[in-house]
Coordinates of C-alpha atoms in Angstrom, one line a residue:
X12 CA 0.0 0.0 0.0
X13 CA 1.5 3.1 -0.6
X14 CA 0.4 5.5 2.0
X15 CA 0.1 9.5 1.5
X16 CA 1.6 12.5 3.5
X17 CA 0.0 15.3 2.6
X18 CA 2.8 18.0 3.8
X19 CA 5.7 16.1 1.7
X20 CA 3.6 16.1 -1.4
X21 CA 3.0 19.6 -0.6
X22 CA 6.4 20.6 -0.3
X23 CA 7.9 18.6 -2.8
X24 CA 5.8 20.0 -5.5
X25 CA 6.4 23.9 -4.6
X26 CA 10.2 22.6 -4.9
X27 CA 9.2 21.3 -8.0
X28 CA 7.7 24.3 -9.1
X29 CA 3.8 23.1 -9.6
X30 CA 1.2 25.7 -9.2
X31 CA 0.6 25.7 -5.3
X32 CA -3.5 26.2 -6.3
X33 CA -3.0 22.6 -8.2
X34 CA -1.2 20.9 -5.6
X35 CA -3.9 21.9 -3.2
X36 CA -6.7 20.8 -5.1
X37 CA -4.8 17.0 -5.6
X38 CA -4.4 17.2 -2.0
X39 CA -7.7 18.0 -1.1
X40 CA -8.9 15.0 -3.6
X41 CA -6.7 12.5 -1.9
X42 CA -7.6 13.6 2.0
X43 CA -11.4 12.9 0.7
X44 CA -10.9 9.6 -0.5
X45 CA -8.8 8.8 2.6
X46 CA -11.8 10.2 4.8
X47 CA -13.6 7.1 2.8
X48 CA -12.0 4.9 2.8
X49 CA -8.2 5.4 5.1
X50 CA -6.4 2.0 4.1
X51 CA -6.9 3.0 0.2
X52 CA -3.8 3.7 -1.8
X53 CA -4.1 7.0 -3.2
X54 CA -4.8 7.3 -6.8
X55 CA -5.5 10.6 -8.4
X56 CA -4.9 10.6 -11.9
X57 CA -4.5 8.2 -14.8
X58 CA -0.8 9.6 -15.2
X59 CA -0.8 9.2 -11.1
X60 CA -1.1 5.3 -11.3
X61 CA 1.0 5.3 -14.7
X62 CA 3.9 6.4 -12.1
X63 CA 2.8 4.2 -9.2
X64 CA 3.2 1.1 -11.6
X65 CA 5.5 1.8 -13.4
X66 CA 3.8 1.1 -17.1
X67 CA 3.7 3.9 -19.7
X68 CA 1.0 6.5 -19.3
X69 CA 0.2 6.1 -23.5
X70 CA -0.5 2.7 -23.0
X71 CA -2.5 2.7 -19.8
X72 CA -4.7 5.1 -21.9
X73 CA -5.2 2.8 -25.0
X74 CA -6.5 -0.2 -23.2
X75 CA -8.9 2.3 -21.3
X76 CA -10.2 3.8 -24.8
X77 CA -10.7 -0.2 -26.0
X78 CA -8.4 0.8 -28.9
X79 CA -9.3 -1.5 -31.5
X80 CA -5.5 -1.8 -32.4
X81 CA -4.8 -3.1 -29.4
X82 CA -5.9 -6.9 -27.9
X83 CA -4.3 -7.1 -24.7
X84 CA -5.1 -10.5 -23.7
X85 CA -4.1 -13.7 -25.3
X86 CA -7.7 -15.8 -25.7
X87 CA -7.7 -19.5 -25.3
X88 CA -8.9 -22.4 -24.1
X89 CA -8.2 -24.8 -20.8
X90 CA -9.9 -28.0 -20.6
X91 CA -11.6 -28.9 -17.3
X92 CA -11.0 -32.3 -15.5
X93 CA -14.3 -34.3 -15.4
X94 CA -16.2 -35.7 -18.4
X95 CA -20.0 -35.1 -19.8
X96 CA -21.6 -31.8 -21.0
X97 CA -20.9 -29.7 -18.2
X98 CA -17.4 -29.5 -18.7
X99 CA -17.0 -27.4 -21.5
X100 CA -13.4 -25.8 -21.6
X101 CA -12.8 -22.4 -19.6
X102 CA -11.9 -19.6 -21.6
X103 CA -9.1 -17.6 -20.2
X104 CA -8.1 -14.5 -21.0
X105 CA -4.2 -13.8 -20.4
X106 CA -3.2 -10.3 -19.7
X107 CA -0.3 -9.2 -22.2
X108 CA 3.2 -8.1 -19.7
X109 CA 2.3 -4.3 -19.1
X110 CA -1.1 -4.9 -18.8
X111 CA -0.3 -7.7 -16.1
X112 CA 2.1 -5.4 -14.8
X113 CA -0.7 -3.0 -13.7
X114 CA -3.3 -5.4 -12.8
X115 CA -0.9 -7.1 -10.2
X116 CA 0.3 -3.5 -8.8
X117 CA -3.8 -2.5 -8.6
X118 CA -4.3 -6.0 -7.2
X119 CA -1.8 -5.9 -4.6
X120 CA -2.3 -2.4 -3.8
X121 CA -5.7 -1.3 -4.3
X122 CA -8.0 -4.8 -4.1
X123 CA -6.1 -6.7 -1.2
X124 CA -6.8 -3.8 1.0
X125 CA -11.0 -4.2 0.3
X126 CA -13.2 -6.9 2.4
X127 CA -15.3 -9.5 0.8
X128 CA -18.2 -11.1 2.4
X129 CA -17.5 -13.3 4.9
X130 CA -18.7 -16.1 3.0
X131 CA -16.2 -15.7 0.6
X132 CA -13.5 -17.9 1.1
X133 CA -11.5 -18.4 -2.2
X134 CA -8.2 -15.9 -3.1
X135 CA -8.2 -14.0 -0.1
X136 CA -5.8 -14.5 2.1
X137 CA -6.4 -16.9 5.1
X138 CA -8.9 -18.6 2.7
X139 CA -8.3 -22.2 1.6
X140 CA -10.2 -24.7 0.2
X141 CA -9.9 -26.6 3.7
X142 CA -11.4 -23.9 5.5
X143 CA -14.2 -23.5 3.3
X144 CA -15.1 -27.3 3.7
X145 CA -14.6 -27.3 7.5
X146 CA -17.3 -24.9 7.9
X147 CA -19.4 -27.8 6.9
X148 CA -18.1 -30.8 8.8
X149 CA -20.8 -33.2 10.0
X150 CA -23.8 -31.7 8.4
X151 CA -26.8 -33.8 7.6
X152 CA -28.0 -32.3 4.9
X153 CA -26.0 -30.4 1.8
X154 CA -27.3 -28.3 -1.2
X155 CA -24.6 -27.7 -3.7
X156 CA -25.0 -24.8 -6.1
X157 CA -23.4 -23.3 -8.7
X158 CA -23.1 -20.2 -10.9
X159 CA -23.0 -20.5 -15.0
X160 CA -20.1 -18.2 -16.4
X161 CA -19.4 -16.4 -13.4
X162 CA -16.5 -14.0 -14.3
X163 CA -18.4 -13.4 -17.7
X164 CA -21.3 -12.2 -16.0
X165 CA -19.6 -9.5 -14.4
X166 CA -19.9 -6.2 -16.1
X167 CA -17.4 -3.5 -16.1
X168 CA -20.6 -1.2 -14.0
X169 CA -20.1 -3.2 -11.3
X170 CA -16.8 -3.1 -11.2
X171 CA -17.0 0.3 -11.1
X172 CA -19.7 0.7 -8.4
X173 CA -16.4 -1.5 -6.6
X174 CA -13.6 0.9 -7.1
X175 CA -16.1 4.6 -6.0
X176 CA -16.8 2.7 -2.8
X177 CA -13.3 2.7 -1.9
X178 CA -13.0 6.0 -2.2
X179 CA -11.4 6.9 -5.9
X180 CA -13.0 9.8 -7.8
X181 CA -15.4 8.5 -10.3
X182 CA -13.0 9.5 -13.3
X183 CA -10.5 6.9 -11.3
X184 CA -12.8 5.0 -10.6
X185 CA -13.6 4.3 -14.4
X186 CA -10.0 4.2 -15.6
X187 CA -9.6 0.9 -13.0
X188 CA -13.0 -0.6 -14.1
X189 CA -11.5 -0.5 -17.6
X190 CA -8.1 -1.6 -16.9
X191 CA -9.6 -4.8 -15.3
X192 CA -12.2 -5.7 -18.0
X193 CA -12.3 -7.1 -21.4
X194 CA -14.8 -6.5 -24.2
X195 CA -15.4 -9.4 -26.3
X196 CA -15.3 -10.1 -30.4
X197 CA -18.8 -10.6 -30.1
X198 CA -21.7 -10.7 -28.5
X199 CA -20.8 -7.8 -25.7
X200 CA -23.9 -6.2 -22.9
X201 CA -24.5 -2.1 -25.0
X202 CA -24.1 0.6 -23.6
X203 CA -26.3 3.7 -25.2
X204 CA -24.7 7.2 -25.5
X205 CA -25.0 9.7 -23.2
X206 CA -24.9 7.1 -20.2
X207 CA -22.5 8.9 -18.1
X208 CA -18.9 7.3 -19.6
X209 CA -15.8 10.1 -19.9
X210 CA -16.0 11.7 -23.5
X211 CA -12.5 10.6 -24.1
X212 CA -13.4 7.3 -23.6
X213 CA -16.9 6.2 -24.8
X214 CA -17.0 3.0 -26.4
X215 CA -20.2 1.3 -27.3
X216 CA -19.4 -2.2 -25.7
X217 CA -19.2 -2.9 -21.7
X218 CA -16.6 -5.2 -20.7
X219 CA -16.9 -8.5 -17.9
X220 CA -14.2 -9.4 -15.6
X221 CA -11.4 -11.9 -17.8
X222 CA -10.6 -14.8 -16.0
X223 CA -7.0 -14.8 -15.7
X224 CA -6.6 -11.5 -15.1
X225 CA -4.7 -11.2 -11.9
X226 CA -7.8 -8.8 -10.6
X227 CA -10.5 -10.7 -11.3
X228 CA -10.8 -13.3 -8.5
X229 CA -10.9 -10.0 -5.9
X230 CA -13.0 -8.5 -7.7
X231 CA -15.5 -11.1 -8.3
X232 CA -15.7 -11.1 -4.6
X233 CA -16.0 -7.4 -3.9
X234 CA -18.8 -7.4 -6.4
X235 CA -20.6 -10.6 -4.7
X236 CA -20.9 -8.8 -1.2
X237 CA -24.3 -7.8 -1.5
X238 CA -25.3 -11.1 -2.9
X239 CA -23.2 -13.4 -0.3
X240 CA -25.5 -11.0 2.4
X241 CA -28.8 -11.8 0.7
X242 CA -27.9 -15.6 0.6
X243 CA -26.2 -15.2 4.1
X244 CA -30.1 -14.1 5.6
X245 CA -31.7 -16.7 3.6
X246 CA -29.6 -19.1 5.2
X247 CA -30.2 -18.0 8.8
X248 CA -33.8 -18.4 8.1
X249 CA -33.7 -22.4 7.8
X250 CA -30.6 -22.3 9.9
X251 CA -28.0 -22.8 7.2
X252 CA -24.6 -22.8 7.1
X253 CA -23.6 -21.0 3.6
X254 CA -20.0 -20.3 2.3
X255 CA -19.1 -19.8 -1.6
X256 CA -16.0 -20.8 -3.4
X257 CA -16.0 -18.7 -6.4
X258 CA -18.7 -20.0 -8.4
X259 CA -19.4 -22.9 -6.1
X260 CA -22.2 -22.3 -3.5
X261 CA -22.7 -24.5 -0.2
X262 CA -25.6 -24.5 2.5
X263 CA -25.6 -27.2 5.2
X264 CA -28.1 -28.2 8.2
X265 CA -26.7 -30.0 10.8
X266 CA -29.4 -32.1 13.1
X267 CA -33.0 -32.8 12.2
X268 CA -35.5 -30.8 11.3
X269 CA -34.8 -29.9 7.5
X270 CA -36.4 -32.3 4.3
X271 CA -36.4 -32.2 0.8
X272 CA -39.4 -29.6 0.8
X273 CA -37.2 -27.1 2.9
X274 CA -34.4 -28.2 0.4
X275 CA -36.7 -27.0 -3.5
X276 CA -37.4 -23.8 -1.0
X277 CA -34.0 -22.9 -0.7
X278 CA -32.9 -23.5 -3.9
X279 CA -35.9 -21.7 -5.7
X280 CA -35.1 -18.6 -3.4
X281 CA -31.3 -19.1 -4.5
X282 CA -31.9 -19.0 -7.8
X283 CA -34.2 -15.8 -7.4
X284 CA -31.3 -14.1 -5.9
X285 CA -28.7 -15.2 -8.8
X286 CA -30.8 -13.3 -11.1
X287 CA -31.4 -10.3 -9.2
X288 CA -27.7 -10.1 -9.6
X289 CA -27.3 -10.7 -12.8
X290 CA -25.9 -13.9 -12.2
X291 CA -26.8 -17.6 -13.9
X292 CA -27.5 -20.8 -12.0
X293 CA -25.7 -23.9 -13.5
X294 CA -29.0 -25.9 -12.5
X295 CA -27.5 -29.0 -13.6
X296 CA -24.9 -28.6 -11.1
X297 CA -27.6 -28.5 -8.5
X298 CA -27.3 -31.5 -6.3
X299 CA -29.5 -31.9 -3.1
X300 CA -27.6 -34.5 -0.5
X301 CA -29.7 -36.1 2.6
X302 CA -28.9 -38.0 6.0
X303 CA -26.5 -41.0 5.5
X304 CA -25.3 -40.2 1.9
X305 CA -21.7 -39.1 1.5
X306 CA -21.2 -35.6 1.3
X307 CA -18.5 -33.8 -0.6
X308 CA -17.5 -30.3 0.2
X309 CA -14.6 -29.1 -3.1
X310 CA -13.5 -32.5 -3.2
X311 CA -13.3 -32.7 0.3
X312 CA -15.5 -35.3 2.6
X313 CA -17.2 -33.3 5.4
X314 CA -19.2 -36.5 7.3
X315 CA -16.7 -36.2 10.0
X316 CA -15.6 -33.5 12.7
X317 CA -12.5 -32.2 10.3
X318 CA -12.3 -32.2 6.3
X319 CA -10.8 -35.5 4.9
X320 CA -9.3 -36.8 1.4
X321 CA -11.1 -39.1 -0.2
X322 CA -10.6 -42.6 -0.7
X323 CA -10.2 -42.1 -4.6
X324 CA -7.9 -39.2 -4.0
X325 CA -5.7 -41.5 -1.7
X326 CA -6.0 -43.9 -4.1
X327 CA -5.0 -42.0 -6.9
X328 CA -2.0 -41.1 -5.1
X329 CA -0.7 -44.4 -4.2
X330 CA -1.2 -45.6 -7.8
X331 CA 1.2 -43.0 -9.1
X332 CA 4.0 -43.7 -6.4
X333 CA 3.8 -47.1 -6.7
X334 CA 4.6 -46.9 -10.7
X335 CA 7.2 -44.0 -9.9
X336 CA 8.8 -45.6 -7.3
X337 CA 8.7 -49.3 -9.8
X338 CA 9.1 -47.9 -13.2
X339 CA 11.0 -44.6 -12.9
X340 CA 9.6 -40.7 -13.7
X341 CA 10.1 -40.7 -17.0
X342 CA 8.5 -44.4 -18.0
X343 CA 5.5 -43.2 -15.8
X344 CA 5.1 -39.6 -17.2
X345 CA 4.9 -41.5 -21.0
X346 CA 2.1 -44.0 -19.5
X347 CA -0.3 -41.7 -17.7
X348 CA 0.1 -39.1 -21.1
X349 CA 1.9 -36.2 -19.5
X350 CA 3.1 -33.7 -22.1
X351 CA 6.9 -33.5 -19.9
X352 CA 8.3 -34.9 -16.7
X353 CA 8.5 -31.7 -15.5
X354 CA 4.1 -31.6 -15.8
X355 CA 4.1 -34.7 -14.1
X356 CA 6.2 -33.3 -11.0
X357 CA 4.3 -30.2 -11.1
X358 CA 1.1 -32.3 -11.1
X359 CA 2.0 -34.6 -7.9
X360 CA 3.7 -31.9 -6.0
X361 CA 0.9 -30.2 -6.0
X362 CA -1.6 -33.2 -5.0
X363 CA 0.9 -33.8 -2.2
X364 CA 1.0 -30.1 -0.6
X365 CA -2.6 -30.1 -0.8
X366 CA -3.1 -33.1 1.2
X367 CA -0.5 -31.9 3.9
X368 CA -3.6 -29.2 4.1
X369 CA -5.6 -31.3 4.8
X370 CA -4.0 -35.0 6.3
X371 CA -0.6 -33.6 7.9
X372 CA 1.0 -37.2 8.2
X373 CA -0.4 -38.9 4.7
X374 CA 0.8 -35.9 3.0
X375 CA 4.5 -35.5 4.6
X376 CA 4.8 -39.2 3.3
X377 CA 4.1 -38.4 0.1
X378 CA 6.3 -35.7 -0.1
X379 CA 8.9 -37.5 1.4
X380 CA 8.6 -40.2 -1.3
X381 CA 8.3 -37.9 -4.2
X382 CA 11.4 -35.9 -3.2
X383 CA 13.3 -39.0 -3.1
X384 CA 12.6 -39.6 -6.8
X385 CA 15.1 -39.4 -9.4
X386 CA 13.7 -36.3 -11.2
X387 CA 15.7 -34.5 -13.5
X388 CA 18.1 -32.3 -11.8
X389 CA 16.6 -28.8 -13.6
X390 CA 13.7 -29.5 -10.7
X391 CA 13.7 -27.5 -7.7
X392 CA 12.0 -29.8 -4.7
X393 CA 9.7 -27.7 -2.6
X394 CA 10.6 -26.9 1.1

C-alpha cells in the first residue's frame, strides 16, 4: 500500500515548481478519498497510477479507450477435469506483460486492501479450500449450487460501483473498471450514448471481468458482497450454514428438522437471488444430499468433525507412487500421457501439498517419497 503525506507532497511539489493552487486541489482530492476509505492507496490521476506502476501512461490510456489496435489479452482455451456436458473448456483471458504489470500493482495495492463477504473464502488470504469445507463438517443435509459463467457475468458497471466505494473519484474510478475488463469479439452487454462514460473514452461495448486476469478473482468477490449478504439471511432463516468458493455455493443443516421440501425452497429462493444479480444458476450442477449419503464439500469429505481426502484421491496417489517408485519418472510420465516430466512433478507436488492441508502425516509421506525420486536435476523440490 502506498500511504500519503499530505505536507511532503505539498512541499515537494512547490520545490518542483507546480502551481501551489493545483497541488492543493490534488491534496484535497486524496484527504477525501482517505476520509472514505483510510487503508486505500491514493490514486489521483490516470498519469498518477501510470507512475505508481511503473507502465507507460500512453499505453494505460489505450487499453482504457478499447483501442481497437490493441488486444491485450491472449484468448484461449483450458480444458476442465471431469467428463460429460458440463465440462465445456474455460476460456481464459491472459493479460499481455504491461497490462499484467498494472493489474498485479492494482491487485496488490488497491483490491487486497477491500473486504469480501465473509462467506467468501477463495483468493483472499487466510482462505483455503480446507477452511471452506470445515465450515461444513458433519452436516446432515447439503445443497450444492453453482453459478454458470461467473467472471463473464460481471460487467465493467459493477466493477466500477467496486472501485467509487473505496474512495477513488469517479473518473478513477472508471479508468480501474476498464483496466480490469475485457470486451469481447462478439456478443458484448451495450451501452447507449449519453450514459454517463468520460468523453474521451466512450466505447459502445461494456466489458466483464477476464478470467485470468490477476484482478479478477478479488474482484469477483468485492462485487458478490451484497449477494453473499442476501444468501447469508436466507440461510439463517432455515438455519443454514452458507460459504461460496467462487462460483461454487454451499448450504448445510446440521441435526433434524430440514427435508427435501425445505431443500426446493432454498434452492428456488437461490436461484431468485442469482438473477437479481445478474448472475446464472448452473442448474445441472444442483445437487441436493440427505442424512446417510456421503457428502463432498470441493472435493473434500465433510461427514466427519474435520475435512478428509477421499478414498479415490488417496488412491489416486498411491497408484502414481507405486509406478514411480517401480518404473521410474520418465516411463511413468509416457504411461499416464503427460506432455513433460516436469508436468508430471508439477502435477503430484501439488496433489501432495494439498493433502499436507488437509492429512498432515499422509501428505509428509508423500512428499517424502516424491522428493526421493530421481527427477531430472533442472527441478527445484519444494521446502
Amino acid at each position: 500500500m502506498t500511504s500519503w503525506d499530505s505536507q511532503h507532497y505539498l512541499s515537494s511539489g512547490l520545490v518542483a515548481g507546480i502551481d501551489a493552487g493545483l497541488l492543493a486541489r490534488v491534496d484535497a482530492t486524496a484527504r477525501r478519498m482517505l476520509a472514505v476509505n483510510p487503508t486505500a492507496t491514493v490514486i489521483v490521476s490516470l498519469g498518477h497510477l501510470a507512475s505508481l506502476c511503473d507502465v507507460p501512461y500512453g499505453y494505460l490510456r489505450r487499453v482504457i479507450r478499447r483501442d481497437a489496435t490493441l488486444e491485450p489479452y491472449r484468448v484461449f482455451a483450458l480444458a476442465r477435469g471431469g467428463h460429460g456436458p458440463t465440462r465445456r473448456p474455460r476460456t481464459i483471458c491472459a493479460p499481455e506483460p504491461l497490462l499484467l504489470r498494472a493489474q498485479r500493482w492494482i491487485h496488490a495495492n488497491v483490491l487486497q486492501h477491500a473486504k469480501a463477504h465473509a462467506a467468501s473464502t477463495a483468493y483472499a488470504k487466510g482462505c483455503s479450500v480446507v477452511e471452506a469445507a470445515r465450515v461444513h463438517c458433519g452436516a446432515s443435509w447439503l445443497i450444492k449450487l453453482d453459478v454458470s459463467n461467473f467472471f463473464d457475468s460481471i460487467l465493467e458497471p459493477k466493477i466500477y460501483q467496486v472501485f467509487l466505494a473505496q474512495g477513488y473519484q469517479p473518473l478513477v474510478a472508471f479508468e480501474l473498471a476498464r483496466l480490469c475488463t475485457r470486451v469481447r469479439s462478439k456478443g458484448n452487454v451495450a451501452r447507449s450514448t449519453g450514459s454517463g462514460v468520460p468523453g474521451p473514452y466512450v466505447y459502445p461495448s461494456i466489458g466483464h471481468l477476464p478470467q485470468g486476469a490477476p484482478t479478477s478473482p478479488l474482484l469477483a468477490n468485492l462485487v458478490s458482497f451484497a449477494f453473499d449478504e442476501e444468501v447469508s439471511q436466507l440461510a439463517r432463516r432455515f438455519c443454514l450454514r452458507y460459504t461460496r468458493y467462487a462460483d461454487d455455493m454451499t448450504l448445510s443443516f446440521r441435526g433434524t428438522g430440514f427435508d427435501r421440501t425445505k431443500a426446493r425452497e432454498v434452492i428456488g429462493a437461490c436461484y431468485r437471488i442469482m438473477l437479481d444479480h445478474s448472475l446464472w444458476p448452473n442448474r445441472t450442477k444442483t445437487q441436493v444430499i440427505p442424512p446417510g449419503a456421503r457428502k463432498l464439500v470441493l472435493g473434500l469429505l465433510v461427514d466427519g468433525n474435520r475435512p478428509a481426502l477421499t478414498r479415490e484421491f488417496r488412491e489416486q496417489m498411491r497408484m502414481h507412487l507405486h509406478f514411480l517408485e517401480t518404473q521410474g519418472p520418465v516411463s511413468h510420465a509416457q504411461h499416464r500421457g503427460f506432455g513433460s516430466v516436469i508436468g508430471l512433478q508439477n502435477h503430484l507436488f501439488g496433489l501432495a501439498a494439498h493433502a499436507m492441508g488437509v492429512n498432515k502425516a499422509i501428505g509428509r509421506d508423500w512428499m517424502y517419497r516424491l522428493q526421493r525420486l530421481p527427477w531430472p536435476a533442472a527441478f527445484e523440490m519444494p521446502v
